[in-house]
JSON list of C-alpha atoms in Angstrom, two decimals:
[
{"chain": "J", "resi": 46, "resn": "MET", "atom": "CA", "xyz": [-33.69, -17.75, -27.98]},
{"chain": "J", "resi": 47, "resn": "ALA", "atom": "CA", "xyz": [-32.40, -16.66, -24.61]},
{"chain": "J", "resi": 48, "resn": "ASN", "atom": "CA", "xyz": [-31.91, -19.48, -22.20]},
{"chain": "J", "resi": 49, "resn": "CYS", "atom": "CA", "xyz": [-32.60, -18.11, -18.72]},
{"chain": "J", "resi": 50, "resn": "LEU", "atom": "CA", "xyz": [-31.64, -20.75, -16.23]},
{"chain": "J", "resi": 51, "resn": "SER", "atom": "CA", "xyz": [-33.84, -20.73, -13.19]},
{"chain": "J", "resi": 52, "resn": "GLY", "atom": "CA", "xyz": [-33.24, -22.05, -9.72]},
{"chain": "J", "resi": 53, "resn": "PHE", "atom": "CA", "xyz": [-30.19, -24.23, -9.36]},
{"chain": "J", "resi": 54, "resn": "GLN", "atom": "CA", "xyz": [-30.05, -25.35, -12.97]},
{"chain": "J", "resi": 55, "resn": "PHE", "atom": "CA", "xyz": [-26.83, -23.35, -13.37]},
{"chain": "J", "resi": 56, "resn": "LEU", "atom": "CA", "xyz": [-25.10, -26.00, -11.23]},
{"chain": "J", "resi": 57, "resn": "LEU", "atom": "CA", "xyz": [-25.49, -28.69, -13.88]},
{"chain": "J", "resi": 58, "resn": "ARG", "atom": "CA", "xyz": [-22.51, -30.90, -14.51]},
{"chain": "J", "resi": 59, "resn": "PRO", "atom": "CA", "xyz": [-20.52, -29.83, -17.60]},
{"chain": "J", "resi": 60, "resn": "ALA", "atom": "CA", "xyz": [-21.70, -32.74, -19.75]},
{"chain": "J", "resi": 61, "resn": "GLU", "atom": "CA", "xyz": [-25.33, -32.06, -18.84]},
{"chain": "J", "resi": 62, "resn": "MET", "atom": "CA", "xyz": [-24.87, -28.38, -19.61]},
{"chain": "J", "resi": 63, "resn": "LEU", "atom": "CA", "xyz": [-23.47, -29.21, -23.03]},
{"chain": "J", "resi": 64, "resn": "LEU", "atom": "CA", "xyz": [-26.45, -31.43, -23.73]},
{"chain": "J", "resi": 65, "resn": "SER", "atom": "CA", "xyz": [-28.87, -28.69, -22.68]},
{"chain": "J", "resi": 66, "resn": "ALA", "atom": "CA", "xyz": [-27.00, -26.20, -24.87]},
{"chain": "J", "resi": 67, "resn": "ALA", "atom": "CA", "xyz": [-27.32, -28.47, -27.90]},
{"chain": "J", "resi": 68, "resn": "GLY", "atom": "CA", "xyz": [-30.52, -26.70, -28.88]},
{"chain": "J", "resi": 69, "resn": "HIS", "atom": "CA", "xyz": [-28.68, -23.63, -30.11]},
{"chain": "J", "resi": 70, "resn": "LEU", "atom": "CA", "xyz": [-25.11, -24.86, -30.68]},
{"chain": "J", "resi": 71, "resn": "ASP", "atom": "CA", "xyz": [-24.06, -27.29, -33.35]},
{"chain": "J", "resi": 72, "resn": "GLN", "atom": "CA", "xyz": [-21.87, -30.32, -32.68]},
{"chain": "J", "resi": 73, "resn": "CYS", "atom": "CA", "xyz": [-18.70, -28.58, -33.88]},
{"chain": "J", "resi": 74, "resn": "ASP", "atom": "CA", "xyz": [-19.14, -25.76, -31.35]},
{"chain": "J", "resi": 75, "resn": "LEU", "atom": "CA", "xyz": [-19.72, -28.26, -28.57]},
{"chain": "J", "resi": 76, "resn": "LEU", "atom": "CA", "xyz": [-16.49, -30.07, -29.35]},
{"chain": "J", "resi": 77, "resn": "MET", "atom": "CA", "xyz": [-14.50, -26.89, -29.86]},
{"chain": "J", "resi": 78, "resn": "PHE", "atom": "CA", "xyz": [-15.65, -25.12, -26.68]},
{"chain": "J", "resi": 79, "resn": "SER", "atom": "CA", "xyz": [-16.20, -28.10, -24.34]},
{"chain": "J", "resi": 80, "resn": "LYS", "atom": "CA", "xyz": [-13.12, -27.34, -22.23]},
{"chain": "J", "resi": 81, "resn": "LEU", "atom": "CA", "xyz": [-14.31, -23.77, -21.69]},
{"chain": "J", "resi": 82, "resn": "TYR", "atom": "CA", "xyz": [-17.73, -25.03, -20.61]},
{"chain": "J", "resi": 83, "resn": "ASN", "atom": "CA", "xyz": [-16.06, -27.43, -18.15]},
{"chain": "J", "resi": 84, "resn": "TYR", "atom": "CA", "xyz": [-13.64, -24.88, -16.72]},
{"chain": "J", "resi": 85, "resn": "TYR", "atom": "CA", "xyz": [-16.32, -22.25, -16.18]},
{"chain": "J", "resi": 86, "resn": "TRP", "atom": "CA", "xyz": [-18.51, -24.85, -14.49]},
{"chain": "J", "resi": 87, "resn": "PHE", "atom": "CA", "xyz": [-15.76, -25.50, -11.96]},
{"chain": "J", "resi": 88, "resn": "ILE", "atom": "CA", "xyz": [-15.23, -21.76, -11.49]},
{"chain": "J", "resi": 89, "resn": "ARG", "atom": "CA", "xyz": [-18.93, -21.27, -10.71]},
{"chain": "J", "resi": 90, "resn": "LEU", "atom": "CA", "xyz": [-19.00, -24.31, -8.43]},
{"chain": "J", "resi": 91, "resn": "THR", "atom": "CA", "xyz": [-16.03, -23.65, -6.19]},
{"chain": "J", "resi": 92, "resn": "ARG", "atom": "CA", "xyz": [-15.71, -20.92, -3.59]},
{"chain": "J", "resi": 93, "resn": "ASN", "atom": "CA", "xyz": [-12.00, -21.51, -2.94]},
{"chain": "J", "resi": 94, "resn": "ALA", "atom": "CA", "xyz": [-10.10, -18.57, -4.46]},
{"chain": "J", "resi": 95, "resn": "SER", "atom": "CA", "xyz": [-6.96, -20.55, -5.24]},
{"chain": "J", "resi": 96, "resn": "VAL", "atom": "CA", "xyz": [-8.96, -23.19, -7.11]},
{"chain": "J", "resi": 97, "resn": "GLN", "atom": "CA", "xyz": [-10.77, -20.47, -9.04]},
{"chain": "J", "resi": 98, "resn": "ARG", "atom": "CA", "xyz": [-7.44, -18.89, -10.00]},
{"chain": "J", "resi": 99, "resn": "LYS", "atom": "CA", "xyz": [-6.26, -22.29, -11.23]},
{"chain": "J", "resi": 100, "resn": "TYR", "atom": "CA", "xyz": [-9.27, -22.63, -13.50]},
{"chain": "J", "resi": 101, "resn": "TYR", "atom": "CA", "xyz": [-9.00, -19.03, -14.71]},
{"chain": "J", "resi": 102, "resn": "ARG", "atom": "CA", "xyz": [-5.40, -19.81, -15.73]},
{"chain": "J", "resi": 103, "resn": "LEU", "atom": "CA", "xyz": [-6.66, -22.90, -17.60]},
{"chain": "J", "resi": 104, "resn": "VAL", "atom": "CA", "xyz": [-9.33, -20.76, -19.28]},
{"chain": "J", "resi": 105, "resn": "SER", "atom": "CA", "xyz": [-6.67, -18.29, -20.36]},
{"chain": "J", "resi": 106, "resn": "LYS", "atom": "CA", "xyz": [-4.55, -21.06, -21.89]},
{"chain": "J", "resi": 107, "resn": "GLU", "atom": "CA", "xyz": [-7.57, -22.53, -23.67]},
{"chain": "J", "resi": 108, "resn": "LYS", "atom": "CA", "xyz": [-8.56, -19.12, -25.06]},
{"chain": "J", "resi": 109, "resn": "LYS", "atom": "CA", "xyz": [-5.03, -18.60, -26.40]},
{"chain": "J", "resi": 110, "resn": "ARG", "atom": "CA", "xyz": [-5.09, -22.07, -27.95]},
{"chain": "J", "resi": 111, "resn": "LEU", "atom": "CA", "xyz": [-8.43, -21.39, -29.66]},
{"chain": "J", "resi": 112, "resn": "ILE", "atom": "CA", "xyz": [-7.27, -18.00, -30.97]},
{"chain": "J", "resi": 113, "resn": "ASP", "atom": "CA", "xyz": [-4.08, -19.56, -32.33]},
{"chain": "J", "resi": 114, "resn": "SER", "atom": "CA", "xyz": [-6.14, -22.23, -34.08]},
{"chain": "J", "resi": 115, "resn": "GLY", "atom": "CA", "xyz": [-8.17, -19.55, -35.89]},
{"chain": "J", "resi": 116, "resn": "VAL", "atom": "CA", "xyz": [-11.34, -19.15, -33.82]},
{"chain": "J", "resi": 117, "resn": "ASP", "atom": "CA", "xyz": [-12.81, -15.64, -33.81]},
{"chain": "J", "resi": 118, "resn": "GLU", "atom": "CA", "xyz": [-11.64, -13.66, -30.76]},
{"chain": "J", "resi": 119, "resn": "GLU", "atom": "CA", "xyz": [-14.95, -11.83, -30.38]},
{"chain": "J", "resi": 120, "resn": "GLU", "atom": "CA", "xyz": [-16.90, -15.08, -30.31]},
{"chain": "J", "resi": 121, "resn": "ILE", "atom": "CA", "xyz": [-14.61, -16.44, -27.60]},
{"chain": "J", "resi": 122, "resn": "ARG", "atom": "CA", "xyz": [-14.98, -13.24, -25.59]},
{"chain": "J", "resi": 123, "resn": "LEU", "atom": "CA", "xyz": [-18.76, -13.32, -25.83]},
{"chain": "J", "resi": 124, "resn": "LEU", "atom": "CA", "xyz": [-18.90, -17.03, -25.01]},
{"chain": "J", "resi": 125, "resn": "CYS", "atom": "CA", "xyz": [-16.71, -16.58, -21.93]},
{"chain": "J", "resi": 126, "resn": "ARG", "atom": "CA", "xyz": [-18.84, -13.63, -20.83]},
{"chain": "J", "resi": 127, "resn": "HIS", "atom": "CA", "xyz": [-21.91, -15.84, -21.10]},
{"chain": "J", "resi": 128, "resn": "LEU", "atom": "CA", "xyz": [-20.31, -18.81, -19.34]},
{"chain": "J", "resi": 129, "resn": "ALA", "atom": "CA", "xyz": [-19.09, -16.68, -16.44]},
{"chain": "J", "resi": 130, "resn": "ASN", "atom": "CA", "xyz": [-22.68, -15.83, -15.50]},
{"chain": "J", "resi": 131, "resn": "LEU", "atom": "CA", "xyz": [-25.38, -18.05, -17.00]},
{"chain": "J", "resi": 132, "resn": "ARG", "atom": "CA", "xyz": [-28.08, -15.98, -15.33]},
{"chain": "J", "resi": 133, "resn": "ASN", "atom": "CA", "xyz": [-27.27, -12.97, -17.54]},
{"chain": "J", "resi": 134, "resn": "PRO", "atom": "CA", "xyz": [-29.68, -13.21, -20.49]},
{"chain": "J", "resi": 135, "resn": "LEU", "atom": "CA", "xyz": [-28.09, -10.25, -22.30]},
{"chain": "J", "resi": 136, "resn": "ALA", "atom": "CA", "xyz": [-24.75, -12.05, -22.60]},
{"chain": "J", "resi": 137, "resn": "GLU", "atom": "CA", "xyz": [-26.40, -15.00, -24.33]},
{"chain": "J", "resi": 138, "resn": "LYS", "atom": "CA", "xyz": [-28.44, -12.72, -26.60]},
{"chain": "J", "resi": 139, "resn": "ARG", "atom": "CA", "xyz": [-25.30, -10.89, -27.68]},
{"chain": "J", "resi": 140, "resn": "LEU", "atom": "CA", "xyz": [-23.52, -14.18, -28.37]},
{"chain": "J", "resi": 141, "resn": "GLU", "atom": "CA", "xyz": [-26.43, -15.48, -30.45]},
{"chain": "J", "resi": 142, "resn": "ALA", "atom": "CA", "xyz": [-26.73, -12.18, -32.34]},
{"chain": "J", "resi": 143, "resn": "TYR", "atom": "CA", "xyz": [-23.01, -12.22, -33.11]},
{"chain": "J", "resi": 144, "resn": "ARG", "atom": "CA", "xyz": [-23.16, -15.81, -34.35]},
{"chain": "J", "resi": 145, "resn": "ALA", "atom": "CA", "xyz": [-26.18, -14.97, -36.51]},
{"chain": "J", "resi": 146, "resn": "SER", "atom": "CA", "xyz": [-24.43, -11.96, -38.03]},
{"chain": "J", "resi": 147, "resn": "GLN", "atom": "CA", "xyz": [-21.34, -14.07, -38.75]},
{"chain": "J", "resi": 148, "resn": "LEU", "atom": "CA", "xyz": [-23.48, -16.70, -40.44]},
{"chain": "J", "resi": 149, "resn": "LYS", "atom": "CA", "xyz": [-25.28, -14.04, -42.48]},
{"chain": "J", "resi": 150, "resn": "SER", "atom": "CA", "xyz": [-22.01, -12.48, -43.65]},
{"chain": "J", "resi": 151, "resn": "LEU", "atom": "CA", "xyz": [-20.62, -15.92, -44.52]},
{"chain": "J", "resi": 152, "resn": "ILE", "atom": "CA", "xyz": [-23.71, -16.73, -46.60]},
{"chain": "J", "resi": 153, "resn": "SER", "atom": "CA", "xyz": [-23.53, -13.40, -48.44]},
{"chain": "J", "resi": 154, "resn": "PHE", "atom": "CA", "xyz": [-19.82, -14.01, -49.09]},
{"chain": "J", "resi": 155, "resn": "PHE", "atom": "CA", "xyz": [-20.57, -17.37, -50.73]},
{"chain": "J", "resi": 156, "resn": "VAL", "atom": "CA", "xyz": [-23.50, -15.96, -52.70]},
{"chain": "J", "resi": 157, "resn": "PHE", "atom": "CA", "xyz": [-21.30, -13.15, -54.02]},
{"chain": "J", "resi": 158, "resn": "PHE", "atom": "CA", "xyz": [-18.61, -15.55, -55.24]},
{"chain": "J", "resi": 159, "resn": "CYS", "atom": "CA", "xyz": [-21.09, -18.04, -56.64]},
{"chain": "J", "resi": 160, "resn": "VAL", "atom": "CA", "xyz": [-22.61, -15.31, -58.81]},
{"chain": "J", "resi": 161, "resn": "LEU", "atom": "CA", "xyz": [-19.22, -14.42, -60.28]}
]
């Protein structure tokens, strides 16, 4: 379910972007990654290099916070890759494929231990 944004839809406000992303992200992901969505929106919006550096520093701090709280590093990397360029459909496909594989392995893990 690749979401190719056309025209100027990539300039949506962060809250609007989260609402449009609700089709393929659950509520927990929206809450957990909302700061990253907001920071990358400001990075895409501004052309001032010093402001972009400020938001990249904030992104770095948020990524470290998420990793310390136990979020998968690969998922964060793929999400940030997608958020940096919303017009790249391959980045979103890779993120969705990774999330699907994680879900599949989690289901097989529970099935294995339920059988025992």
